[in-house]
Amino acid sequence: MLQRYQNKEVHITTEDGAVFTGLAEVFPSGYGLHEFDREEEGIQIDDAVIFKADIRSIEELPKAVREATDPRRYDEQMGRLLEGPFWIVDILPEQVSADAAGQYFAVERYFRQRPRIVPLRRKYAELLLRLNCYADMAVSFDFCASWEMNPDPEAFVERVAGLSGNEFLRAVFARQNVMIDYDRNDTYLTVYDPGAALLDKLRALAAAEGLFVWSPPQKEG
């Protein structure tokens, strides 16, 4: 029975791999038939409706995870990190100067085309998952309006690979004081790691994927 999850924060994975996290509003089978033409109990989270037969797994979020996914949880930390030093994980080994020869913009357009940007997104998503082996990772795709802690790996990679519109990925490793941003049209990650907590691991993982980590000129404090 789903009723025991009423008004509780839950984490749901569906049979097709989609992941939903949030406050559960449970509805009985009769309501499902009346409202959705499907006689089955289910759960609504925000605007998403998930029927019982479509649920692969469901669990109530423990208090620590509920706190970690609070949309305001990381505001102060993110503000500090945005003002600090940052690194770039990139397909290039260093920044291209404004007066460089060659055809940087044409090459960048080439790599931003869908047949190449989607595999690159997957590579970056899997790099983040490897970091997630060493530290808890909270992720947001909606400009920090909501967070998911330690996302389902398969669903996470597919979500990053399919980024569209104005979607934007931010990953926060709160205990390590690290934040990593990715915009769907970029060929690089931006890494805010003032104490170099994960930088050595990041360099090793990037190198294994044929990627590079470099630091652009930083603002003086």
JSON list of C-alpha atoms in Angstrom, two decimals:
[
{"chain": "A", "resi": 1, "resn": "MET", "atom": "CA", "xyz": [0.00, 0.00, 0.00]},
{"chain": "A", "resi": 2, "resn": "LEU", "atom": "CA", "xyz": [1.24, 3.45, -0.90]},
{"chain": "A", "resi": 3, "resn": "GLN", "atom": "CA", "xyz": [-0.82, 5.25, 1.74]},
{"chain": "A", "resi": 4, "resn": "ARG", "atom": "CA", "xyz": [1.98, 5.04, 4.31]},
{"chain": "A", "resi": 5, "resn": "TYR", "atom": "CA", "xyz": [4.02, 7.46, 2.17]},
{"chain": "A", "resi": 6, "resn": "GLN", "atom": "CA", "xyz": [1.36, 10.20, 2.33]},
{"chain": "A", "resi": 7, "resn": "ASN", "atom": "CA", "xyz": [2.93, 13.63, 3.05]},
{"chain": "A", "resi": 8, "resn": "LYS", "atom": "CA", "xyz": [6.40, 12.13, 3.36]},
{"chain": "A", "resi": 9, "resn": "GLU", "atom": "CA", "xyz": [9.54, 12.97, 1.43]},
{"chain": "A", "resi": 10, "resn": "VAL", "atom": "CA", "xyz": [10.22, 10.01, -0.86]},
{"chain": "A", "resi": 11, "resn": "HIS", "atom": "CA", "xyz": [12.65, 8.87, -3.54]},
{"chain": "A", "resi": 12, "resn": "ILE", "atom": "CA", "xyz": [11.01, 6.94, -6.40]},
{"chain": "A", "resi": 13, "resn": "THR", "atom": "CA", "xyz": [12.63, 5.11, -9.30]},
{"chain": "A", "resi": 14, "resn": "THR", "atom": "CA", "xyz": [10.26, 4.01, -12.05]},
{"chain": "A", "resi": 15, "resn": "GLU", "atom": "CA", "xyz": [10.51, 0.92, -14.25]},
{"chain": "A", "resi": 16, "resn": "ASP", "atom": "CA", "xyz": [11.82, 3.07, -17.13]},
{"chain": "A", "resi": 17, "resn": "GLY", "atom": "CA", "xyz": [14.60, 4.55, -14.95]},
{"chain": "A", "resi": 18, "resn": "ALA", "atom": "CA", "xyz": [13.10, 7.96, -14.21]},
{"chain": "A", "resi": 19, "resn": "VAL", "atom": "CA", "xyz": [13.75, 9.31, -10.71]},
{"chain": "A", "resi": 20, "resn": "PHE", "atom": "CA", "xyz": [11.42, 11.51, -8.64]},
{"chain": "A", "resi": 21, "resn": "THR", "atom": "CA", "xyz": [12.16, 13.01, -5.24]},
{"chain": "A", "resi": 22, "resn": "GLY", "atom": "CA", "xyz": [9.80, 15.11, -3.19]},
{"chain": "A", "resi": 23, "resn": "LEU", "atom": "CA", "xyz": [6.70, 15.30, -1.00]},
{"chain": "A", "resi": 24, "resn": "ALA", "atom": "CA", "xyz": [4.30, 12.46, -1.80]},
{"chain": "A", "resi": 25, "resn": "GLU", "atom": "CA", "xyz": [0.58, 12.99, -2.28]},
{"chain": "A", "resi": 26, "resn": "VAL", "atom": "CA", "xyz": [-0.99, 9.53, -2.45]},
{"chain": "A", "resi": 27, "resn": "PHE", "atom": "CA", "xyz": [-4.26, 8.91, -4.29]},
{"chain": "A", "resi": 28, "resn": "PRO", "atom": "CA", "xyz": [-6.44, 5.75, -4.23]},
{"chain": "A", "resi": 29, "resn": "SER", "atom": "CA", "xyz": [-7.36, 3.62, -7.24]},
{"chain": "A", "resi": 30, "resn": "GLY", "atom": "CA", "xyz": [-10.82, 5.18, -7.47]},
{"chain": "A", "resi": 31, "resn": "TYR", "atom": "CA", "xyz": [-9.34, 8.64, -7.79]},
{"chain": "A", "resi": 32, "resn": "GLY", "atom": "CA", "xyz": [-6.94, 7.31, -10.41]},
{"chain": "A", "resi": 33, "resn": "LEU", "atom": "CA", "xyz": [-9.83, 6.02, -12.47]},
{"chain": "A", "resi": 34, "resn": "HIS", "atom": "CA", "xyz": [-11.80, 9.25, -12.11]},
{"chain": "A", "resi": 35, "resn": "GLU", "atom": "CA", "xyz": [-8.95, 11.65, -12.82]},
{"chain": "A", "resi": 36, "resn": "PHE", "atom": "CA", "xyz": [-6.55, 9.67, -15.02]},
{"chain": "A", "resi": 37, "resn": "ASP", "atom": "CA", "xyz": [-8.76, 6.93, -16.53]},
{"chain": "A", "resi": 38, "resn": "ARG", "atom": "CA", "xyz": [-6.56, 4.31, -14.87]},
{"chain": "A", "resi": 39, "resn": "GLU", "atom": "CA", "xyz": [-7.97, 2.36, -11.91]},
{"chain": "A", "resi": 40, "resn": "GLU", "atom": "CA", "xyz": [-4.81, 2.17, -9.86]},
{"chain": "A", "resi": 41, "resn": "GLU", "atom": "CA", "xyz": [-3.42, 3.89, -6.80]},
{"chain": "A", "resi": 42, "resn": "GLY", "atom": "CA", "xyz": [-0.45, 6.16, -7.26]},
{"chain": "A", "resi": 43, "resn": "ILE", "atom": "CA", "xyz": [1.59, 9.05, -6.03]},
{"chain": "A", "resi": 44, "resn": "GLN", "atom": "CA", "xyz": [1.83, 12.63, -7.21]},
{"chain": "A", "resi": 45, "resn": "ILE", "atom": "CA", "xyz": [5.05, 14.59, -6.69]},
{"chain": "A", "resi": 46, "resn": "ASP", "atom": "CA", "xyz": [4.72, 18.19, -7.83]},
{"chain": "A", "resi": 47, "resn": "ASP", "atom": "CA", "xyz": [3.25, 17.81, -11.35]},
{"chain": "A", "resi": 48, "resn": "ALA", "atom": "CA", "xyz": [4.39, 14.21, -11.86]},
{"chain": "A", "resi": 49, "resn": "VAL", "atom": "CA", "xyz": [1.90, 11.34, -11.47]},
{"chain": "A", "resi": 50, "resn": "ILE", "atom": "CA", "xyz": [3.38, 7.88, -10.86]},
{"chain": "A", "resi": 51, "resn": "PHE", "atom": "CA", "xyz": [1.15, 4.80, -10.75]},
{"chain": "A", "resi": 52, "resn": "LYS", "atom": "CA", "xyz": [1.96, 1.84, -8.48]},
{"chain": "A", "resi": 53, "resn": "ALA", "atom": "CA", "xyz": [2.66, -0.57, -11.35]},
{"chain": "A", "resi": 54, "resn": "ASP", "atom": "CA", "xyz": [5.23, 1.85, -12.79]},
{"chain": "A", "resi": 55, "resn": "ILE", "atom": "CA", "xyz": [7.26, 2.07, -9.56]},
{"chain": "A", "resi": 56, "resn": "ARG", "atom": "CA", "xyz": [10.42, -0.02, -9.43]},
{"chain": "A", "resi": 57, "resn": "SER", "atom": "CA", "xyz": [11.43, 1.16, -5.97]},
{"chain": "A", "resi": 58, "resn": "ILE", "atom": "CA", "xyz": [10.26, 3.67, -3.40]},
{"chain": "A", "resi": 59, "resn": "GLU", "atom": "CA", "xyz": [11.79, 4.75, -0.11]},
{"chain": "A", "resi": 60, "resn": "GLU", "atom": "CA", "xyz": [11.17, 7.41, 2.47]},
{"chain": "A", "resi": 61, "resn": "LEU", "atom": "CA", "xyz": [14.05, 9.85, 2.66]},
{"chain": "A", "resi": 62, "resn": "PRO", "atom": "CA", "xyz": [15.84, 9.91, 6.03]},
{"chain": "A", "resi": 63, "resn": "LYS", "atom": "CA", "xyz": [16.07, 13.22, 7.85]},
{"chain": "A", "resi": 64, "resn": "ALA", "atom": "CA", "xyz": [19.71, 13.80, 6.82]},
{"chain": "A", "resi": 65, "resn": "VAL", "atom": "CA", "xyz": [18.82, 13.43, 3.14]},
{"chain": "A", "resi": 66, "resn": "ARG", "atom": "CA", "xyz": [15.73, 15.65, 3.49]},
{"chain": "A", "resi": 67, "resn": "GLU", "atom": "CA", "xyz": [17.95, 18.37, 4.91]},
{"chain": "A", "resi": 68, "resn": "ALA", "atom": "CA", "xyz": [20.50, 17.86, 2.14]},
{"chain": "A", "resi": 69, "resn": "THR", "atom": "CA", "xyz": [17.85, 18.31, -0.55]},
{"chain": "A", "resi": 70, "resn": "ASP", "atom": "CA", "xyz": [16.36, 21.47, 0.99]},
{"chain": "A", "resi": 71, "resn": "PRO", "atom": "CA", "xyz": [16.51, 24.05, -1.85]},
{"chain": "A", "resi": 72, "resn": "ARG", "atom": "CA", "xyz": [18.05, 26.62, 0.53]},
{"chain": "A", "resi": 73, "resn": "ARG", "atom": "CA", "xyz": [20.57, 24.19, 2.00]},
{"chain": "A", "resi": 74, "resn": "TYR", "atom": "CA", "xyz": [23.51, 25.22, -0.17]},
{"chain": "A", "resi": 75, "resn": "ASP", "atom": "CA", "xyz": [22.78, 28.90, -0.87]},
{"chain": "A", "resi": 76, "resn": "GLU", "atom": "CA", "xyz": [25.44, 30.37, 1.41]},
{"chain": "A", "resi": 77, "resn": "GLN", "atom": "CA", "xyz": [28.06, 27.80, 0.46]},
{"chain": "A", "resi": 78, "resn": "MET", "atom": "CA", "xyz": [27.44, 28.29, -3.27]},
{"chain": "A", "resi": 79, "resn": "GLY", "atom": "CA", "xyz": [27.74, 32.05, -2.90]},
{"chain": "A", "resi": 80, "resn": "ARG", "atom": "CA", "xyz": [31.16, 31.69, -1.30]},
{"chain": "A", "resi": 81, "resn": "LEU", "atom": "CA", "xyz": [32.34, 29.17, -3.89]},
{"chain": "A", "resi": 82, "resn": "LEU", "atom": "CA", "xyz": [31.34, 31.41, -6.80]},
{"chain": "A", "resi": 83, "resn": "GLU", "atom": "CA", "xyz": [33.66, 34.08, -5.42]},
{"chain": "A", "resi": 84, "resn": "GLY", "atom": "CA", "xyz": [36.62, 31.73, -5.08]},
{"chain": "A", "resi": 85, "resn": "PRO", "atom": "CA", "xyz": [39.14, 30.04, -7.38]},
{"chain": "A", "resi": 86, "resn": "PHE", "atom": "CA", "xyz": [37.98, 27.68, -10.10]},
{"chain": "A", "resi": 87, "resn": "TRP", "atom": "CA", "xyz": [39.31, 25.18, -12.61]},
{"chain": "A", "resi": 88, "resn": "ILE", "atom": "CA", "xyz": [38.15, 24.00, -16.02]},
{"chain": "A", "resi": 89, "resn": "VAL", "atom": "CA", "xyz": [37.79, 20.39, -17.16]},
{"chain": "A", "resi": 90, "resn": "ASP", "atom": "CA", "xyz": [38.05, 20.63, -20.91]},
{"chain": "A", "resi": 91, "resn": "ILE", "atom": "CA", "xyz": [38.72, 18.96, -24.23]},
{"chain": "A", "resi": 92, "resn": "LEU", "atom": "CA", "xyz": [41.68, 21.38, -24.59]},
{"chain": "A", "resi": 93, "resn": "PRO", "atom": "CA", "xyz": [44.80, 21.46, -22.37]},
{"chain": "A", "resi": 94, "resn": "GLU", "atom": "CA", "xyz": [44.80, 25.22, -21.76]},
{"chain": "A", "resi": 95, "resn": "GLN", "atom": "CA", "xyz": [42.87, 28.41, -22.42]},
{"chain": "A", "resi": 96, "resn": "VAL", "atom": "CA", "xyz": [42.91, 29.70, -26.01]},
{"chain": "A", "resi": 97, "resn": "SER", "atom": "CA", "xyz": [44.08, 33.30, -26.08]},
{"chain": "A", "resi": 98, "resn": "ALA", "atom": "CA", "xyz": [41.99, 35.94, -27.82]},
{"chain": "A", "resi": 99, "resn": "ASP", "atom": "CA", "xyz": [44.69, 36.55, -30.44]},
{"chain": "A", "resi": 100, "resn": "ALA", "atom": "CA", "xyz": [45.48, 32.90, -31.13]},
{"chain": "A", "resi": 101, "resn": "ALA", "atom": "CA", "xyz": [45.88, 31.68, -34.69]},
{"chain": "A", "resi": 102, "resn": "GLY", "atom": "CA", "xyz": [43.81, 28.77, -35.92]},
{"chain": "A", "resi": 103, "resn": "GLN", "atom": "CA", "xyz": [40.02, 28.42, -35.96]},
{"chain": "A", "resi": 104, "resn": "TYR", "atom": "CA", "xyz": [38.89, 27.97, -32.38]},
{"chain": "A", "resi": 105, "resn": "PHE", "atom": "CA", "xyz": [35.26, 29.00, -32.91]},
{"chain": "A", "resi": 106, "resn": "ALA", "atom": "CA", "xyz": [34.79, 26.72, -35.91]},
{"chain": "A", "resi": 107, "resn": "VAL", "atom": "CA", "xyz": [36.25, 23.79, -33.97]},
{"chain": "A", "resi": 108, "resn": "GLU", "atom": "CA", "xyz": [34.10, 24.62, -30.94]},
{"chain": "A", "resi": 109, "resn": "ARG", "atom": "CA", "xyz": [30.98, 24.60, -33.15]},
{"chain": "A", "resi": 110, "resn": "TYR", "atom": "CA", "xyz": [32.03, 21.19, -34.46]},
{"chain": "A", "resi": 111, "resn": "PHE", "atom": "CA", "xyz": [32.26, 19.73, -30.95]},
{"chain": "A", "resi": 112, "resn": "ARG", "atom": "CA", "xyz": [28.96, 21.32, -29.90]},
{"chain": "A", "resi": 113, "resn": "GLN", "atom": "CA", "xyz": [27.03, 19.48, -32.61]},
{"chain": "A", "resi": 114, "resn": "ARG", "atom": "CA", "xyz": [24.75, 16.81, -31.21]},
{"chain": "A", "resi": 115, "resn": "PRO", "atom": "CA", "xyz": [26.68, 13.72, -32.45]},
{"chain": "A", "resi": 116, "resn": "ARG", "atom": "CA", "xyz": [29.70, 14.92, -30.43]},
{"chain": "A", "resi": 117, "resn": "ILE", "atom": "CA", "xyz": [28.22, 16.93, -27.52]},
{"chain": "A", "resi": 118, "resn": "VAL", "atom": "CA", "xyz": [25.98, 14.07, -26.29]},
{"chain": "A", "resi": 119, "resn": "PRO", "atom": "CA", "xyz": [28.88, 11.60, -25.86]},
{"chain": "A", "resi": 120, "resn": "LEU", "atom": "CA", "xyz": [30.86, 14.39, -24.18]},
{"chain": "A", "resi": 121, "resn": "ARG", "atom": "CA", "xyz": [27.98, 15.03, -21.76]},
{"chain": "A", "resi": 122, "resn": "ARG", "atom": "CA", "xyz": [27.94, 11.33, -20.91]},
{"chain": "A", "resi": 123, "resn": "LYS", "atom": "CA", "xyz": [31.66, 11.45, -20.26]},
{"chain": "A", "resi": 124, "resn": "TYR", "atom": "CA", "xyz": [31.26, 14.38, -17.89]},
{"chain": "A", "resi": 125, "resn": "ALA", "atom": "CA", "xyz": [28.30, 12.74, -16.14]},
{"chain": "A", "resi": 126, "resn": "GLU", "atom": "CA", "xyz": [30.29, 9.55, -15.59]},
{"chain": "A", "resi": 127, "resn": "LEU", "atom": "CA", "xyz": [33.24, 11.57, -14.29]},
{"chain": "A", "resi": 128, "resn": "LEU", "atom": "CA", "xyz": [30.92, 13.11, -11.68]},
{"chain": "A", "resi": 129, "resn": "LEU", "atom": "CA", "xyz": [29.61, 9.66, -10.76]},
{"chain": "A", "resi": 130, "resn": "ARG", "atom": "CA", "xyz": [33.18, 8.48, -10.18]},
{"chain": "A", "resi": 131, "resn": "LEU", "atom": "CA", "xyz": [33.72, 11.41, -7.82]},
{"chain": "A", "resi": 132, "resn": "ASN", "atom": "CA", "xyz": [30.43, 10.38, -6.19]},
{"chain": "A", "resi": 133, "resn": "CYS", "atom": "CA", "xyz": [32.15, 7.14, -5.19]},
{"chain": "A", "resi": 134, "resn": "TYR", "atom": "CA", "xyz": [34.29, 9.16, -2.76]},
{"chain": "A", "resi": 135, "resn": "ALA", "atom": "CA", "xyz": [31.78, 11.77, -1.54]},
{"chain": "A", "resi": 136, "resn": "ASP", "atom": "CA", "xyz": [28.06, 12.51, -1.31]},
{"chain": "A", "resi": 137, "resn": "MET", "atom": "CA", "xyz": [26.85, 14.52, -4.32]},
{"chain": "A", "resi": 138, "resn": "ALA", "atom": "CA", "xyz": [23.73, 16.70, -4.48]},
{"chain": "A", "resi": 139, "resn": "VAL", "atom": "CA", "xyz": [22.61, 17.66, -8.00]},
{"chain": "A", "resi": 140, "resn": "SER", "atom": "CA", "xyz": [20.17, 20.21, -9.40]},
{"chain": "A", "resi": 141, "resn": "PHE", "atom": "CA", "xyz": [18.90, 20.65, -12.95]},
{"chain": "A", "resi": 142, "resn": "ASP", "atom": "CA", "xyz": [16.54, 23.57, -12.27]},
{"chain": "A", "resi": 143, "resn": "PHE", "atom": "CA", "xyz": [18.84, 26.39, -11.18]},
{"chain": "A", "resi": 144, "resn": "CYS", "atom": "CA", "xyz": [18.95, 25.13, -7.57]},
{"chain": "A", "resi": 145, "resn": "ALA", "atom": "CA", "xyz": [15.18, 25.15, -7.04]},
{"chain": "A", "resi": 146, "resn": "SER", "atom": "CA", "xyz": [15.40, 21.47, -6.04]},
{"chain": "A", "resi": 147, "resn": "TRP", "atom": "CA", "xyz": [18.14, 18.97, -5.24]},
{"chain": "A", "resi": 148, "resn": "GLU", "atom": "CA", "xyz": [18.64, 15.22, -5.43]},
{"chain": "A", "resi": 149, "resn": "MET", "atom": "CA", "xyz": [21.20, 13.49, -3.23]},
{"chain": "A", "resi": 150, "resn": "ASN", "atom": "CA", "xyz": [23.31, 10.69, -4.76]},
{"chain": "A", "resi": 151, "resn": "PRO", "atom": "CA", "xyz": [21.16, 10.22, -7.89]},
{"chain": "A", "resi": 152, "resn": "ASP", "atom": "CA", "xyz": [20.53, 6.90, -9.57]},
{"chain": "A", "resi": 153, "resn": "PRO", "atom": "CA", "xyz": [23.60, 6.52, -11.84]},
{"chain": "A", "resi": 154, "resn": "GLU", "atom": "CA", "xyz": [21.82, 5.39, -15.01]},
{"chain": "A", "resi": 155, "resn": "ALA", "atom": "CA", "xyz": [19.07, 7.99, -14.71]},
{"chain": "A", "resi": 156, "resn": "PHE", "atom": "CA", "xyz": [21.61, 10.70, -13.95]},
{"chain": "A", "resi": 157, "resn": "VAL", "atom": "CA", "xyz": [23.72, 9.99, -17.03]},
{"chain": "A", "resi": 158, "resn": "GLU", "atom": "CA", "xyz": [20.63, 9.94, -19.25]},
{"chain": "A", "resi": 159, "resn": "ARG", "atom": "CA", "xyz": [19.42, 13.22, -17.75]},
{"chain": "A", "resi": 160, "resn": "VAL", "atom": "CA", "xyz": [22.75, 14.93, -18.40]},
{"chain": "A", "resi": 161, "resn": "ALA", "atom": "CA", "xyz": [23.01, 13.49, -21.92]},
{"chain": "A", "resi": 162, "resn": "GLY", "atom": "CA", "xyz": [19.52, 14.76, -22.75]},
{"chain": "A", "resi": 163, "resn": "LEU", "atom": "CA", "xyz": [19.86, 18.31, -21.37]},
{"chain": "A", "resi": 164, "resn": "SER", "atom": "CA", "xyz": [17.70, 20.70, -23.36]},
{"chain": "A", "resi": 165, "resn": "GLY", "atom": "CA", "xyz": [16.29, 24.21, -23.34]},
{"chain": "A", "resi": 166, "resn": "ASN", "atom": "CA", "xyz": [17.64, 26.24, -20.44]},
{"chain": "A", "resi": 167, "resn": "GLU", "atom": "CA", "xyz": [18.57, 23.21, -18.31]},
{"chain": "A", "resi": 168, "resn": "PHE", "atom": "CA", "xyz": [21.73, 23.52, -16.31]},
{"chain": "A", "resi": 169, "resn": "LEU", "atom": "CA", "xyz": [23.54, 21.02, -14.06]},
{"chain": "A", "resi": 170, "resn": "ARG", "atom": "CA", "xyz": [25.04, 21.97, -10.72]},
{"chain": "A", "resi": 171, "resn": "ALA", "atom": "CA", "xyz": [26.66, 19.35, -8.49]},
{"chain": "A", "resi": 172, "resn": "VAL", "atom": "CA", "xyz": [27.61, 20.15, -4.90]},
{"chain": "A", "resi": 173, "resn": "PHE", "atom": "CA", "xyz": [29.94, 18.06, -2.76]},
{"chain": "A", "resi": 174, "resn": "ALA", "atom": "CA", "xyz": [29.07, 19.91, 0.43]},
{"chain": "A", "resi": 175, "resn": "ARG", "atom": "CA", "xyz": [31.40, 18.23, 2.91]},
{"chain": "A", "resi": 176, "resn": "GLN", "atom": "CA", "xyz": [34.36, 18.75, 0.58]},
{"chain": "A", "resi": 177, "resn": "ASN", "atom": "CA", "xyz": [33.29, 22.35, -0.18]},
{"chain": "A", "resi": 178, "resn": "VAL", "atom": "CA", "xyz": [33.30, 21.67, -3.92]},
{"chain": "A", "resi": 179, "resn": "MET", "atom": "CA", "xyz": [30.85, 22.73, -6.64]},
{"chain": "A", "resi": 180, "resn": "ILE", "atom": "CA", "xyz": [30.84, 21.71, -10.31]},
{"chain": "A", "resi": 181, "resn": "ASP", "atom": "CA", "xyz": [28.74, 23.41, -13.00]},
{"chain": "A", "resi": 182, "resn": "TYR", "atom": "CA", "xyz": [27.84, 22.27, -16.49]},
{"chain": "A", "resi": 183, "resn": "ASP", "atom": "CA", "xyz": [25.80, 24.14, -19.10]},
{"chain": "A", "resi": 184, "resn": "ARG", "atom": "CA", "xyz": [24.30, 21.99, -21.85]},
{"chain": "A", "resi": 185, "resn": "ASN", "atom": "CA", "xyz": [26.05, 23.88, -24.68]},
{"chain": "A", "resi": 186, "resn": "ASP", "atom": "CA", "xyz": [29.52, 23.90, -23.10]},
{"chain": "A", "resi": 187, "resn": "THR", "atom": "CA", "xyz": [32.40, 21.61, -23.95]},
{"chain": "A", "resi": 188, "resn": "TYR", "atom": "CA", "xyz": [33.80, 21.98, -20.42]},
{"chain": "A", "resi": 189, "resn": "LEU", "atom": "CA", "xyz": [32.99, 21.75, -16.71]},
{"chain": "A", "resi": 190, "resn": "THR", "atom": "CA", "xyz": [33.64, 24.57, -14.24]},
{"chain": "A", "resi": 191, "resn": "VAL", "atom": "CA", "xyz": [34.98, 23.32, -10.92]},
{"chain": "A", "resi": 192, "resn": "TYR", "atom": "CA", "xyz": [34.97, 25.40, -7.73]},
{"chain": "A", "resi": 193, "resn": "ASP", "atom": "CA", "xyz": [37.34, 23.64, -5.31]},
{"chain": "A", "resi": 194, "resn": "PRO", "atom": "CA", "xyz": [39.14, 26.25, -3.18]},
{"chain": "A", "resi": 195, "resn": "GLY", "atom": "CA", "xyz": [40.83, 23.70, -0.93]},
{"chain": "A", "resi": 196, "resn": "ALA", "atom": "CA", "xyz": [41.71, 21.28, -3.75]},
{"chain": "A", "resi": 197, "resn": "ALA", "atom": "CA", "xyz": [39.70, 18.63, -1.89]},
{"chain": "A", "resi": 198, "resn": "LEU", "atom": "CA", "xyz": [38.86, 16.61, -5.02]},
{"chain": "A", "resi": 199, "resn": "LEU", "atom": "CA", "xyz": [41.26, 18.15, -7.51]},
{"chain": "A", "resi": 200, "resn": "ASP", "atom": "CA", "xyz": [43.81, 15.30, -7.60]},
{"chain": "A", "resi": 201, "resn": "LYS", "atom": "CA", "xyz": [41.08, 12.72, -8.18]},
{"chain": "A", "resi": 202, "resn": "LEU", "atom": "CA", "xyz": [39.50, 14.97, -10.79]},
{"chain": "A", "resi": 203, "resn": "ARG", "atom": "CA", "xyz": [42.78, 15.31, -12.68]},
{"chain": "A", "resi": 204, "resn": "ALA", "atom": "CA", "xyz": [43.32, 11.54, -12.67]},
{"chain": "A", "resi": 205, "resn": "LEU", "atom": "CA", "xyz": [39.78, 10.81, -13.83]},
{"chain": "A", "resi": 206, "resn": "ALA", "atom": "CA", "xyz": [39.91, 13.49, -16.54]},
{"chain": "A", "resi": 207, "resn": "ALA", "atom": "CA", "xyz": [43.23, 12.21, -17.86]},
{"chain": "A", "resi": 208, "resn": "ALA", "atom": "CA", "xyz": [41.81, 8.70, -18.15]},
{"chain": "A", "resi": 209, "resn": "GLU", "atom": "CA", "xyz": [39.10, 10.12, -20.43]},
{"chain": "A", "resi": 210, "resn": "GLY", "atom": "CA", "xyz": [41.44, 12.17, -22.59]},
{"chain": "A", "resi": 211, "resn": "LEU", "atom": "CA", "xyz": [40.36, 15.41, -20.90]},
{"chain": "A", "resi": 212, "resn": "PHE", "atom": "CA", "xyz": [42.41, 18.18, -19.31]},
{"chain": "A", "resi": 213, "resn": "VAL", "atom": "CA", "xyz": [42.20, 20.27, -16.12]},
{"chain": "A", "resi": 214, "resn": "TRP", "atom": "CA", "xyz": [43.54, 23.80, -16.20]},
{"chain": "A", "resi": 215, "resn": "SER", "atom": "CA", "xyz": [43.11, 27.04, -14.31]},
{"chain": "A", "resi": 216, "resn": "PRO", "atom": "CA", "xyz": [42.31, 30.35, -16.05]},
{"chain": "A", "resi": 217, "resn": "PRO", "atom": "CA", "xyz": [43.55, 33.69, -14.65]},
{"chain": "A", "resi": 218, "resn": "GLN", "atom": "CA", "xyz": [41.78, 34.20, -11.32]},
{"chain": "A", "resi": 219, "resn": "LYS", "atom": "CA", "xyz": [40.31, 37.37, -9.90]},
{"chain": "A", "resi": 220, "resn": "GLU", "atom": "CA", "xyz": [42.52, 38.89, -7.25]},
{"chain": "A", "resi": 221, "resn": "GLY", "atom": "CA", "xyz": [41.03, 38.80, -3.79]}
]
